[in-house]
Amino acid sequence: MDSEKAIAAIKEAKPPATDRFTYLTIVETNLSPAVLPTLNEVLQDAELTQEIGWDLVYNLVNLPGSDECLETIARLGNPREVILKVLETLELLSQDDGYQSDDESEAGETNGEKSVPFKQKFITLVNMLSILHKRIKTKYPSRFLATSLQTIYSTYRPNHEMTATVINLVRSLAGNKRPPLPTRKSSVNVANPDQHGDATKNAPDPEADKETEDPTETAVQERLLLSFATCILESFVNKNDVAWAPRLLEFYNPEKIVPGRKTLMARFREEKELSEKDGAVGQLVALIADLGLSSCDKTFLSQVSEGPLHTDPLSKSEDISKPQDIGLSTGGCVILMAYWVFSTTVFDSDHPVPEMHIFPNHLAMLEKFLQDDAEDQILKAPGTVQALVTIGLWLHDKGLISAIPKASLVNQTTSPDGPTSDYMSYILFVTLIAVFHPQLHVRNAASCLAGLVLHADPADDDRLKILYDLLENCDYAALKACAITWLREELIAAAPNAQAAPQNLAAPNTQAPLPSPTLQPGAATPGTRSRAGTNMNVFAGPQALETVQYVVFPNMDYLKELDLQKLVNELGTNAPFFLQAVNFALFLWSSADKWRRVLPPNLDATVKERWFAPLKDAVAKVKKAVDSGEVEGRELGSLQFDLDLLGERLSRLEAAEGFAVEK
């Protein structure tokens, strides 16, 4: 395109030389980066811009260097028409572009010219809205705002630049009560023409209502902005792992940090990409506080734990007549609470903390999010679910277990004939997180929380029932392995003159930063609410192992019937459970005299026959196949290591004095 001819055409055809429809066609035909300065001069004519400006938005935003022209349109064009066009453009561009990664930073090329990435288009269009909404003069401006916020939220992608842009928008529309907190500020900066531009250039609303703004509008708009901010917070944390739960565990258990391994606490402090996540969340939390949500009172807690689950409150903005009609994102509120407790604990920040307990409040939150298709909910909202784990860890650390410590926590509604306790319900929800969460360190944290709450159950028979239920009904080997660890810790805690639980004998999980929780003596008081009203802790005698022996050491004869490939699959699927069971057997029979009081009569003989011998033969069969080349070692992957370790532990068990196998 000849730039000089294009510039001349735009100048010469300006109305009244042509009508506005013809002129719009001429401008669109001659658009290129070279003509933008000339076009911006033409657009200084407010009357012309009100007529054609809105129709240029889509073409201009796709053109590099068009920001000044679009800002002029936002200041001088008809605000109602331009808002509608901006929202339409946002939706179209979002659909056309699809999802691109957060590190999208370089524009591509189209027909030899640089194209504008969606991230930059989003920033430009949202900046226009921050100007446009201040120009509208109508009785109910919240109706325009609600539509804009819903569109922005549906097209928002949780990267740092877009997050900074929506923060600027909200601060601008809310009156920018104060700057972001300097202690957690983000290093990401984006253009903000509403703040740094010249508002005196704004043209009046040509369609301004004669009626004054409704008295409730200020409160309604502030509530809309607050709802929007909680939605953005939830969206950002669900796409950006902030690692609150594992970092909280590091803070609570510094003695369990592996020497020489860089901690998550250190990484988030030193690595720019991670520290920027903390900064962005801190900015969002400060924004929410400025919008009025800065306390964790009983009303707020009740809404989060007992109120309806709001996943997209902005979509229900048609029937708004008062602020109370506008809900907040339930997930965003949970994340906000998790940030408060995490930041207060780890950074010694001055934030409110919830006055709540694991029972009934936290259990109610878990039920709300996980009672329907838990796997799908966990995968769709991993940040919200991690926030739930973070709150649970904090509540346990503070000793906030039950709001009524002496009340029965048996839930008769589950089954009148065999009611389950709230402890069992709670642990089942948390173990679902330990199974399905996509981040390993959150799965580990959830397992840790489940163990801590199990040990806090004052009824030893209920603790045994929970362990049996997990071992019998759980389909996941890793969780069954955790249950065996918790069983061992219960036996240790119930022992006379109990000492702190020894280190886990199980094969270390080299991927996990922290082992399962250690039960300290006195964490579960022996004799409290024990079976049949006696003072005898069920874990202090043989009753516990008598109850669980067939789920810890099941009959393994079925392994003999499997062909080689199915046997490899079975061992691979259940390796964590088998390894932990072997380690538990080593724990019991390597010090048989010490644990004789908990061993049922002849347990060693029956375990050898139904469990030990078939498992040992199966491991030997697979290892022999590997040695002979019938199965390639590389096909086994990590199972190769597990088999070697399992074989070594079985040999140690075979030689243990209390478990000596007759030759």
XYZ file of C-alpha atoms in Angstrom:
663
model
C 0.000 0.000 0.000
C 1.274 3.471 -0.944
C 1.352 5.234 2.448
C 1.379 8.735 1.002
C -1.702 8.053 -1.127
C -3.468 6.464 1.847
C -2.736 9.442 4.087
C -3.918 11.840 1.395
C -7.133 9.894 0.921
C -7.911 9.974 4.646
C -7.310 13.715 4.811
C -9.125 14.695 1.625
C -12.199 12.520 2.090
C -12.953 13.775 5.598
C -16.572 14.911 5.925
C -18.117 17.075 4.665
C -16.143 16.098 1.552
C -17.860 12.694 1.765
C -20.647 11.300 3.904
C -19.677 9.347 7.028
C -20.449 5.930 5.536
C -18.254 6.556 2.507
C -15.526 7.994 4.721
C -15.585 4.982 7.021
C -15.088 2.720 4.003
C -12.151 4.843 2.806
C -10.500 4.748 6.240
C -10.908 0.974 6.583
C -9.544 0.420 3.064
C -6.430 2.492 3.736
C -5.647 1.358 7.293
C -2.000 0.609 8.004
C 0.472 1.519 10.768
C 1.757 4.388 8.603
C -1.574 6.243 8.515
C -2.292 6.012 12.271
C -0.852 9.432 13.268
C -2.954 11.085 10.548
C -6.052 9.136 11.560
C -5.573 10.179 15.186
C -5.533 13.834 14.083
C -8.779 13.313 12.174
C -10.378 11.605 15.197
C -9.850 14.728 17.303
C -13.104 15.875 15.669
C -15.472 14.725 18.451
C -18.579 14.870 16.260
C -16.990 12.675 13.588
C -15.572 10.234 16.156
C -18.995 9.849 17.758
C -20.339 8.810 14.365
C -17.614 6.439 13.121
C -15.292 5.713 16.060
C -17.140 2.687 17.383
C -16.980 1.010 13.966
C -13.184 1.271 13.812
C -12.463 -0.579 17.059
C -12.138 -4.108 15.677
C -9.853 -3.175 12.764
C -7.706 -0.823 14.819
C -7.043 -3.187 17.735
C -5.574 -5.699 15.293
C -3.151 -3.083 13.993
C 0.187 -2.505 15.773
C 0.598 0.997 17.177
C -3.098 1.845 17.259
C -3.314 2.534 21.015
C -3.488 6.326 20.642
C -6.300 6.133 18.104
C -8.271 3.760 20.320
C -7.728 5.989 23.356
C -9.062 8.934 21.355
C -12.133 6.891 20.390
C -12.633 5.973 24.059
C -12.475 9.664 25.073
C -14.505 11.195 22.238
C -16.727 8.473 20.787
C -20.268 7.672 21.887
C -19.514 5.724 25.108
C -22.526 3.412 24.864
C -21.844 2.382 21.275
C -18.104 2.077 21.840
C -18.583 -0.087 24.956
C -20.799 -2.483 23.014
C -18.231 -2.663 20.191
C -15.334 -3.201 22.616
C -17.176 -6.077 24.308
C -18.106 -7.617 20.966
C -14.477 -7.324 19.839
C -13.189 -8.926 23.030
C -15.464 -11.921 22.547
C -14.609 -12.317 18.862
C -10.865 -12.031 19.417
C -10.974 -14.479 22.320
C -12.789 -17.045 20.183
C -10.493 -16.525 17.202
C -7.271 -16.637 19.172
C -7.986 -19.627 21.398
C -5.799 -20.142 24.431
C -2.125 -19.241 24.212
C 0.513 -19.603 26.866
C 1.279 -16.933 29.440
C 4.719 -16.347 27.981
C 3.186 -15.101 24.712
C 5.226 -11.951 24.256
C 6.231 -11.636 20.622
C 3.789 -10.787 17.878
C 3.691 -12.982 14.804
C 3.398 -11.812 11.232
C 0.410 -11.626 8.919
C 0.917 -10.755 5.243
C 4.402 -9.556 6.051
C 3.250 -7.242 8.845
C 3.520 -7.794 12.559
C 0.304 -8.887 14.228
C -0.813 -7.976 17.725
C -0.942 -10.794 20.302
C -4.250 -11.322 22.100
C -2.684 -10.328 25.396
C -1.975 -6.815 24.088
C -5.409 -6.542 22.461
C -7.022 -7.435 25.781
C -4.985 -4.813 27.626
C -5.859 -2.113 25.097
C -9.579 -2.881 25.075
C -9.862 -3.089 28.868
C -8.021 0.227 29.144
C -10.653 1.709 26.827
C -13.397 0.440 29.129
C -11.793 2.122 32.131
C -12.250 5.443 30.313
C -15.637 4.700 28.768
C -17.480 3.689 31.933
C -16.613 6.969 33.623
C -18.192 8.878 30.733
C -21.610 7.242 30.814
C -24.286 9.332 32.513
C -27.333 7.219 33.169
C -29.665 6.349 36.017
C -28.344 2.773 36.195
C -24.673 2.660 35.075
C -24.313 -0.694 36.871
C -26.184 -2.334 34.002
C -23.402 -1.393 31.595
C -20.736 -2.291 34.166
C -22.185 -5.745 34.868
C -22.098 -6.651 31.162
C -18.537 -5.388 30.778
C -17.233 -7.243 33.813
C -18.821 -10.511 32.695
C -17.236 -10.200 29.244
C -13.833 -9.274 30.643
C -13.958 -12.230 33.034
C -14.944 -14.677 30.285
C -12.050 -13.525 28.059
C -9.450 -13.046 30.824
C -6.414 -15.299 30.858
C -4.622 -15.541 34.180
C -1.196 -14.183 33.233
C 0.535 -11.320 34.989
C -0.065 -8.601 32.377
C -3.798 -9.241 32.044
C -4.101 -9.444 35.819
C -2.357 -6.085 36.229
C -4.745 -4.635 33.637
C -7.926 -5.756 35.395
C -6.514 -4.502 38.710
C -5.984 -1.090 37.088
C -9.544 -1.190 35.735
C -11.105 -1.945 39.106
C -9.019 0.637 40.943
C -9.944 3.233 38.349
C -13.681 2.532 38.501
C -13.696 2.184 42.287
C -11.998 5.521 42.800
C -8.469 4.184 43.423
C -8.728 4.577 47.196
C -5.064 3.824 47.744
C -2.085 2.447 45.824
C -1.263 -1.268 46.016
C 0.525 -2.473 49.125
C 4.264 -1.952 48.599
C 5.235 -5.082 50.540
C 3.678 -7.464 47.988
C 3.656 -5.347 44.831
C 4.107 -6.911 41.436
C 6.980 -6.070 39.137
C 4.629 -6.238 36.153
C 3.608 -2.846 34.739
C 1.093 -2.208 31.965
C -0.162 0.991 30.362
C -2.995 2.712 32.205
C -4.290 5.604 30.072
C -7.139 6.388 32.463
C -4.659 7.094 35.262
C -1.922 8.733 33.214
C -4.005 10.284 30.420
C -5.753 13.640 30.282
C -9.366 13.241 31.476
C -10.119 16.826 30.431
C -10.132 15.577 26.837
C -13.147 13.366 27.540
C -16.246 14.420 25.643
C -19.583 14.492 27.488
C -22.019 11.624 27.013
C -24.158 12.686 24.007
C -27.020 10.474 25.247
C -26.819 11.428 28.924
C -29.981 10.671 30.911
C -31.849 13.605 32.334
C -32.577 11.608 35.482
C -29.898 11.588 38.148
C -28.104 8.405 39.106
C -30.086 6.105 41.409
C -28.956 6.434 45.078
C -28.166 2.707 45.332
C -25.889 2.706 42.289
C -22.632 3.442 44.086
C -23.099 0.458 46.408
C -24.245 -1.806 43.555
C -21.217 -0.916 41.403
C -18.802 -1.453 44.303
C -20.356 -4.864 44.952
C -20.052 -5.759 41.258
C -16.376 -4.818 41.313
C -15.845 -6.867 44.486
C -17.558 -9.881 42.936
C -15.406 -9.459 39.828
C -12.214 -9.228 41.915
C -13.014 -12.485 43.754
C -13.631 -14.192 40.397
C -10.283 -12.964 39.051
C -8.519 -14.119 42.229
C -9.986 -17.593 41.858
C -9.137 -17.780 38.160
C -5.535 -16.649 38.732
C -4.813 -19.077 41.576
C -6.440 -21.979 39.728
C -4.024 -21.465 36.820
C -0.933 -20.445 38.815
C 0.279 -22.834 41.506
C 1.078 -20.705 44.555
C 2.165 -23.728 46.667
C 0.630 -22.448 49.902
C -0.039 -25.890 51.385
C 3.486 -27.312 50.910
C 5.078 -24.024 51.977
C 2.972 -24.035 55.123
C 4.160 -27.573 55.860
C 7.758 -26.444 55.425
C 7.110 -23.632 57.884
C 5.494 -25.958 60.419
C 8.084 -28.744 60.028
C 11.542 -27.238 59.393
C 13.168 -30.337 60.880
C 11.751 -32.467 58.052
C 13.295 -30.424 55.236
C 15.859 -32.470 53.322
C 19.341 -30.902 53.783
C 20.756 -29.503 50.572
C 17.399 -29.364 48.809
C 16.141 -25.891 47.969
C 12.886 -25.305 49.761
C 9.750 -23.935 48.163
C 9.940 -21.051 50.619
C 13.354 -20.137 49.235
C 12.308 -20.611 45.626
C 9.315 -18.289 45.932
C 11.557 -15.751 47.616
C 14.401 -15.900 45.086
C 12.958 -16.911 41.703
C 11.347 -14.044 39.782
C 8.632 -16.092 38.103
C 7.460 -17.503 41.431
C 7.785 -14.270 43.394
C 5.655 -12.544 40.754
C 2.856 -15.009 41.530
C 2.959 -13.959 45.179
C 3.026 -10.330 44.086
C -0.004 -10.666 41.811
C -2.053 -12.454 44.475
C -1.016 -9.855 47.050
C -2.220 -7.094 44.727
C -5.577 -8.814 44.228
C -6.037 -9.325 47.970
C -5.218 -5.645 48.622
C -7.722 -4.679 45.921
C -10.423 -6.815 47.543
C -9.696 -5.187 50.904
C -10.060 -1.740 49.349
C -13.437 -2.812 47.982
C -14.628 -3.546 51.507
C -13.854 -7.222 52.133
C -11.237 -6.953 54.860
C -12.752 -8.901 57.749
C -13.563 -12.542 58.343
C -16.692 -12.192 60.443
C -19.331 -14.846 61.114
C -21.573 -13.602 58.304
C -18.782 -14.020 55.758
C -17.885 -17.476 57.110
C -21.507 -18.543 57.030
C -21.828 -17.495 53.396
C -18.724 -19.449 52.422
C -19.456 -22.639 54.361
C -23.254 -22.737 54.371
C -24.409 -20.480 51.536
C -24.886 -21.486 47.888
C -21.878 -22.309 45.733
C -21.257 -19.358 43.403
C -18.981 -20.403 40.550
C -19.817 -17.532 38.182
C -21.766 -14.883 40.098
C -21.303 -12.282 37.347
C -23.469 -14.316 34.972
C -26.530 -13.606 37.124
C -26.467 -9.834 36.840
C -29.748 -9.311 34.957
C -31.938 -9.119 38.069
C -29.756 -6.845 40.180
C -31.637 -4.217 42.153
C -29.550 -3.989 45.306
C -26.013 -4.964 46.400
C -27.273 -8.041 48.242
C -28.372 -9.538 44.913
C -24.739 -9.871 43.859
C -22.867 -12.948 45.048
C -19.131 -13.366 45.455
C -17.109 -16.203 43.979
C -17.197 -18.916 46.648
C -13.883 -20.317 45.435
C -12.393 -16.830 45.417
C -13.489 -16.334 49.034
C -11.907 -19.647 50.069
C -8.675 -18.621 48.338
C -8.834 -15.253 50.092
C -9.138 -16.984 53.478
C -6.242 -19.282 52.627
C -4.103 -16.285 51.681
C -4.973 -14.610 54.981
C -3.935 -17.584 57.115
C -0.872 -18.369 54.989
C 0.390 -14.781 54.859
C -0.287 -14.207 58.558
C 1.606 -17.375 59.472
C 4.537 -17.313 57.064
C 5.038 -13.583 56.471
C 3.673 -12.333 59.821
C 1.296 -10.092 57.867
C -1.585 -8.215 59.419
C -4.630 -9.947 57.975
C -7.852 -11.222 59.523
C -8.036 -14.932 60.272
C -11.221 -17.001 60.317
C -12.912 -17.825 63.598
C -13.799 -21.360 62.582
C -13.034 -25.016 63.309
C -12.445 -28.138 61.269
C -15.797 -29.361 62.591
C -18.259 -28.188 61.433
C -16.997 -25.288 59.277
C -14.144 -26.761 57.262
C -15.967 -30.045 56.742
C -18.913 -28.060 55.336
C -16.571 -26.321 52.874
C -15.143 -29.653 51.713
C -18.636 -31.069 51.252
C -19.704 -28.045 49.246
C -16.866 -28.382 46.753
C -16.324 -32.153 46.620
C -19.603 -33.939 47.243
C -20.530 -33.992 43.528
C -17.958 -35.546 41.153
C -14.944 -34.794 43.315
C -12.385 -35.717 40.657
C -13.833 -33.264 38.142
C -14.075 -30.484 40.734
C -10.483 -30.991 41.882
C -9.107 -30.963 38.346
C -11.139 -27.887 37.348
C -10.232 -25.872 40.438
C -6.837 -27.074 41.744
C -6.040 -23.707 43.333
C -9.317 -23.562 45.237
C -8.810 -27.118 46.459
C -5.243 -26.366 47.557
C -6.635 -23.382 49.464
C -8.963 -25.761 51.316
C -5.977 -27.929 52.298
C -4.066 -24.831 53.431
C -6.918 -23.738 55.691
C -7.190 -27.256 57.121
C -3.469 -27.393 57.967
C -3.709 -24.010 59.676
C -6.776 -25.021 61.694
C -5.072 -28.189 62.899
C -1.926 -26.328 63.859
C -4.009 -23.891 65.906
C -5.840 -26.746 67.620
C -9.166 -25.614 66.150
C -10.585 -29.099 65.709
C -14.170 -28.958 66.971
C -16.385 -26.020 67.880
C -17.931 -28.213 70.622
C -15.086 -30.498 71.781
C -17.243 -32.788 73.943
C -20.042 -33.216 71.391
C -20.449 -36.468 69.491
C -19.307 -36.195 65.893
C -21.244 -39.228 64.752
C -23.408 -38.506 61.731
C -26.546 -40.584 62.105
C -27.939 -39.472 58.751
C -25.373 -41.431 56.754
C -26.718 -44.771 57.958
C -28.748 -45.196 61.157
C -27.553 -48.799 61.507
C -23.894 -47.999 60.881
C -23.373 -44.256 61.199
C -20.072 -42.732 60.185
C -18.289 -40.073 62.168
C -17.571 -36.603 60.870
C -13.906 -37.561 61.146
C -14.410 -40.343 58.618
C -16.329 -38.048 56.266
C -13.635 -35.387 56.554
C -10.768 -37.806 55.939
C -12.518 -39.326 52.938
C -12.883 -35.874 51.359
C -9.240 -34.986 52.034
C -8.000 -38.309 50.690
C -9.869 -37.613 47.453
C -7.654 -34.542 47.120
C -4.631 -36.718 47.867
C -5.629 -38.960 44.955
C -6.823 -36.581 42.254
C -4.975 -33.284 42.677
C -2.655 -32.623 39.716
C 0.224 -31.284 41.855
C 2.281 -33.832 43.772
C 3.132 -31.468 46.613
C -0.557 -30.744 47.173
C -1.329 -34.476 47.179
C 1.377 -34.919 49.814
C -0.009 -32.033 51.870
C -3.523 -33.500 51.681
C -2.215 -36.891 52.839
C -0.480 -35.152 55.711
C -3.670 -33.298 56.680
C -5.699 -36.510 56.576
C -3.208 -38.204 58.915
C -3.178 -35.281 61.323
C -6.964 -35.187 61.569
C -7.173 -38.956 61.916
C -4.808 -38.864 64.901
C -6.846 -36.006 66.386
C -9.991 -38.170 66.484
C -10.496 -38.786 70.230
C -12.281 -42.123 69.660
C -9.728 -44.857 69.087
C -12.335 -47.301 67.790
C -13.364 -44.703 65.208
C -9.748 -44.236 64.156
C -9.495 -47.994 63.637
C -12.747 -48.015 61.658
C -11.439 -45.267 59.382
C -8.183 -47.124 58.785
C -10.025 -50.349 58.011
C -12.354 -48.564 55.610
C -9.432 -47.008 53.721
C -7.518 -50.274 53.520
C -10.517 -52.317 52.434
C -12.311 -49.962 50.066
C -9.707 -47.579 48.661
C -8.609 -48.358 45.095
C -5.434 -46.290 45.274
C -2.231 -47.929 46.422
C -0.624 -44.682 47.593
C -3.508 -43.962 49.978
C -3.520 -47.499 51.312
C 0.201 -47.043 51.957
C -0.599 -43.859 53.911
C -3.183 -45.759 55.956
C -0.546 -48.314 56.950
C 1.764 -45.487 58.019
C -1.014 -44.004 60.167
C -1.703 -47.439 61.664
C 1.918 -47.794 62.661
C 1.883 -44.331 64.240
C -1.216 -45.257 66.246
C 0.518 -48.374 67.589
C 3.537 -46.317 68.598
C 1.437 -43.650 70.315
C -0.497 -46.279 72.300
C 2.641 -48.048 73.515
C 3.573 -47.817 77.205
C 6.151 -45.068 77.748
C 5.708 -44.102 74.109
C 8.474 -42.128 72.441
C 8.152 -40.022 69.324
C 7.439 -42.107 66.263
C 10.607 -43.236 64.459
C 11.327 -42.277 60.900
C 9.262 -44.033 58.289
C 10.830 -47.363 57.294
C 9.130 -47.200 53.934
C 11.008 -46.485 50.769
C 11.358 -42.712 50.595
C 9.217 -40.890 48.096
C 12.009 -39.064 46.330
C 9.523 -36.660 44.763
C 7.889 -35.629 48.022
C 9.454 -32.802 50.029
C 7.999 -33.959 53.333
C 7.125 -37.355 54.847
C 3.754 -38.110 56.410
C 2.993 -36.491 59.773
C 4.685 -37.872 62.851
C 2.294 -38.635 65.672
C 3.757 -37.410 68.915
C 2.927 -39.086 72.228
C -0.220 -37.594 73.643
C -1.554 -36.425 70.281
C -4.231 -39.085 70.617
C -4.876 -39.758 74.264
C -5.116 -43.506 74.999
C -8.374 -44.504 76.601
C -10.416 -41.471 75.523
C -13.813 -42.575 74.227
C -12.485 -46.103 73.826
C -14.408 -49.229 72.947
C -17.194 -50.339 75.260
C -16.525 -47.386 77.512
C -13.287 -48.888 78.847
C -9.954 -47.166 79.256
C -8.203 -49.710 77.026
C -6.947 -48.122 73.808
C -7.749 -50.476 70.948
C -4.250 -49.901 69.530
C -2.583 -50.912 72.806
C -3.491 -54.578 72.380
C -3.987 -57.129 69.584
C -7.493 -55.974 68.625
C -6.296 -53.456 66.039
C -4.164 -55.904 64.065
C -6.788 -58.605 64.477
C -9.235 -56.248 62.769
C -7.030 -55.088 59.899
C -4.747 -58.062 59.303
C -6.615 -59.255 56.203
C -6.547 -55.828 54.559
C -2.921 -55.074 55.449
C -1.676 -58.595 54.683
C -4.294 -59.948 52.245
C -4.242 -63.346 50.592
C -1.852 -63.014 47.668
C -2.382 -66.464 46.132
C -4.133 -64.800 43.185
C -0.711 -63.641 41.969
C 0.130 -67.242 41.077
C -2.672 -67.325 38.502
C -1.546 -64.221 36.576
C 0.505 -64.424 33.393
C 3.744 -62.460 33.290
C 2.348 -59.258 31.765
C -0.619 -59.109 34.125
C 1.711 -59.805 37.050
C 3.945 -56.889 36.034
C 0.873 -54.647 35.816
C -0.394 -55.782 39.222
C 2.932 -55.165 40.923
C 3.283 -51.798 39.214
C -0.182 -50.654 40.238
C 0.158 -51.723 43.864
C 3.891 -51.231 44.486
C 3.445 -48.390 47.053
C 0.976 -50.473 49.087
C 3.093 -53.641 48.909
C 6.237 -51.755 49.918
C 4.544 -50.120 52.883
C 3.027 -53.431 53.988
C 6.461 -55.079 53.892
C 7.940 -52.205 55.877
C 5.126 -52.505 58.402
C 5.871 -56.210 58.749
C 9.546 -55.352 59.314
C 8.473 -52.848 61.939
C 6.417 -55.488 63.781
C 8.678 -58.515 63.570
C 12.140 -56.969 63.638
C 11.359 -56.072 67.253
C 8.923 -58.856 68.008
C 9.406 -58.685 71.755
C 8.618 -54.969 71.776
C 5.414 -55.366 69.794
C 4.313 -58.754 71.080
C 1.472 -57.109 72.996
C -0.196 -55.992 69.725
C 0.384 -59.188 67.717
C -2.549 -61.622 67.584
C -1.614 -65.276 68.234
C -0.097 -67.050 65.203
C -0.268 -63.931 63.052
C 3.244 -64.551 61.755
C 2.412 -68.048 60.549
C -0.736 -67.031 58.700
C 0.913 -63.970 57.188
C 3.818 -66.063 55.921
C 1.501 -68.495 54.184
C -1.127 -66.256 52.608
C 0.838 -63.064 51.992
C 4.614 -63.306 52.285
C 5.300 -66.442 50.220
C 3.122 -65.580 47.190
C 4.396 -61.997 47.109
C 8.018 -63.103 47.338
C 7.526 -65.644 44.548
C 5.834 -63.040 42.332
C 8.677 -60.557 42.742
C 11.238 -63.279 42.058
C 9.331 -64.352 38.920
C 9.382 -60.861 37.422
C 13.038 -60.272 38.330
C 13.949 -63.605 36.718
C 12.085 -62.572 33.565
C 14.058 -59.330 33.483
C 17.371 -61.163 33.956
C 16.535 -63.600 31.152
C 15.463 -60.865 28.771
C 11.858 -62.044 28.645
C 10.936 -58.599 29.999
C 13.123 -55.600 29.219
C 14.120 -53.535 32.226
C 13.384 -50.279 30.432
C 9.775 -51.414 29.963
C 9.392 -51.527 33.740
C 10.442 -47.912 34.274
C 10.241 -46.944 37.948
C 8.889 -50.408 38.796
C 12.423 -51.744 38.337
C 13.563 -49.732 41.368
C 10.455 -50.691 43.341
C 10.983 -54.390 42.612
C 14.608 -54.245 43.706
C 13.609 -52.490 46.914
C 10.693 -54.826 47.506
C 12.929 -57.858 47.015
C 15.523 -56.472 49.426
C 12.894 -55.706 52.100
C 11.287 -59.144 51.725
C 14.698 -60.751 52.252
C 15.205 -58.675 55.398
C 11.782 -59.691 56.648
C 12.511 -63.347 55.935
C 15.620 -63.095 58.108
C 13.931 -61.150 60.923
C 14.095 -63.077 64.185
C 10.426 -62.721 64.952
C 9.414 -63.744 61.433
C 12.008 -66.396 60.641
C 10.815 -68.578 57.772
C 11.663 -72.233 58.129
C 14.010 -73.421 55.387
